Amino acid sequence: MWVSWSVATAAPPAGNSPGPLAGPPTVSGTVSLEAMRLRETVSLPAMAMVHVELLDLSTRDPGAAMLGKDSIWIAAGKLPVSFRIAYDPSRVDPTHVYVVRARITEKEKLLFLSATPYYVLTRGARDKVDITVIPAPAR
């Protein structure tokens, strides 16, 4: 059985633009492999996941340190992949330092991680970053 839904919308009055959709602010960007170290072609496992987190480095409370996250399944096993992390702007303190970090996992196994901090939101940093990940150290 097929169900069809339709939504009727009224056009805005002449001269009034509806503007962008309102929503929480976001930090966005891409995650890609470091090309200089990886001279060979890397094939990611079919069940690989990219995890990107927005963190407050200035807080001592681990529970308050994460402002948001995004997890993306890499269906085709290829990078780069785009991410978008929504966050509550009332939790951002302009005197704090915020970073975005990324890791790629297969189940519980860490495959790749970002090795350098990617600063965002405060102290002149932007809300868009392109993160490069490197192979995780062997355990």
XYZ file of C-alpha atoms in Angstrom:
139
model
C 0.000 0.000 0.000
C 1.407 3.372 -1.004
C 0.604 6.515 0.944
C 1.134 9.884 -0.637
C 1.555 13.032 1.401
C 1.386 16.548 0.108
C 1.788 19.841 1.882
C 0.184 22.994 0.621
C 2.215 26.143 1.112
C 1.242 29.701 0.469
C 3.602 31.951 -1.432
C 4.911 34.926 0.540
C 3.370 38.309 -0.272
C 5.020 40.106 -3.163
C 8.287 41.722 -2.165
C 8.750 39.512 0.914
C 11.304 36.770 0.696
C 10.856 33.780 2.989
C 14.622 33.869 3.772
C 16.686 30.964 5.034
C 15.131 28.379 7.301
C 15.701 29.138 10.962
C 17.547 26.583 13.016
C 20.430 26.155 15.383
C 23.852 27.392 14.299
C 26.235 24.777 12.966
C 29.902 23.987 12.551
C 30.476 22.285 9.212
C 33.180 21.108 6.872
C 34.774 17.997 5.428
C 36.890 15.094 6.629
C 39.561 13.740 4.274
C 42.675 11.567 4.367
C 46.101 13.152 4.580
C 47.381 12.889 1.005
C 51.067 13.451 1.685
C 51.516 10.445 3.995
C 49.151 8.147 2.133
C 50.758 7.652 -1.231
C 48.877 4.409 -1.781
C 45.148 4.142 -2.383
C 43.249 3.510 0.837
C 40.020 1.565 0.801
C 37.899 1.996 3.896
C 35.829 -0.905 5.246
C 32.164 -1.013 4.237
C 31.085 -0.419 7.842
C 33.430 2.514 8.538
C 31.979 5.470 10.429
C 33.244 9.049 10.610
C 32.695 10.633 14.040
C 33.143 14.401 14.358
C 32.845 16.202 17.698
C 32.665 19.870 18.732
C 34.532 20.239 22.035
C 35.128 22.987 24.608
C 38.790 22.686 25.629
C 38.428 25.245 28.420
C 36.037 23.352 30.669
C 37.047 20.875 33.359
C 33.678 19.102 33.290
C 33.931 16.202 30.779
C 30.142 16.103 30.427
C 30.024 19.758 29.390
C 33.021 19.509 27.071
C 31.063 18.149 24.075
C 28.736 20.689 22.480
C 27.652 18.481 19.583
C 28.596 15.622 17.274
C 27.886 14.102 13.899
C 28.398 10.488 12.825
C 28.422 9.556 9.154
C 28.441 6.070 7.671
C 30.797 5.975 4.687
C 28.610 3.881 2.402
C 30.949 4.005 -0.579
C 34.090 3.767 1.543
C 35.435 7.022 0.115
C 36.459 10.368 1.496
C 36.104 13.314 1.695
C 32.802 13.346 3.536
C 30.852 16.400 4.696
C 29.694 16.934 8.265
C 27.409 19.362 10.052
C 27.240 19.761 13.846
C 24.370 21.726 15.367
C 25.086 23.335 18.728
C 23.367 25.485 21.354
C 24.868 29.009 21.067
C 24.038 29.721 24.736
C 26.743 27.165 25.671
C 29.473 29.050 23.777
C 31.606 31.298 25.990
C 33.651 33.793 23.925
C 36.577 33.382 26.359
C 36.754 29.605 25.805
C 38.597 27.623 23.140
C 36.623 25.250 20.888
C 37.899 22.571 18.534
C 36.489 19.999 16.165
C 38.075 16.557 16.063
C 37.415 13.595 13.802
C 38.014 9.882 13.912
C 37.128 7.005 11.640
C 36.213 3.682 13.181
C 35.071 0.245 12.168
C 32.959 -1.080 15.035
C 35.203 -0.330 18.045
C 38.492 -0.265 16.109
C 40.064 3.166 15.564
C 41.350 3.448 11.969
C 42.105 7.169 11.460
C 42.099 10.308 13.623
C 42.749 14.015 13.392
C 46.193 14.712 14.830
C 46.056 18.507 14.982
C 43.454 20.761 16.596
C 40.934 22.474 14.323
C 39.849 25.631 16.135
C 36.320 26.980 15.632
C 33.845 29.609 16.871
C 35.912 31.939 19.088
C 39.076 34.029 18.968
C 38.667 34.747 15.275
C 38.151 31.112 14.238
C 35.516 30.267 11.639
C 32.577 27.856 11.814
C 33.739 25.850 8.795
C 36.801 23.566 8.806
C 38.348 20.958 6.571
C 39.761 18.204 8.760
C 42.560 15.898 7.672
C 42.877 12.495 9.367
C 45.922 10.232 9.599
C 46.212 6.488 10.290
C 45.722 5.633 13.961
C 48.763 4.288 15.796
C 48.871 0.485 15.925
C 47.857 -0.983 19.260
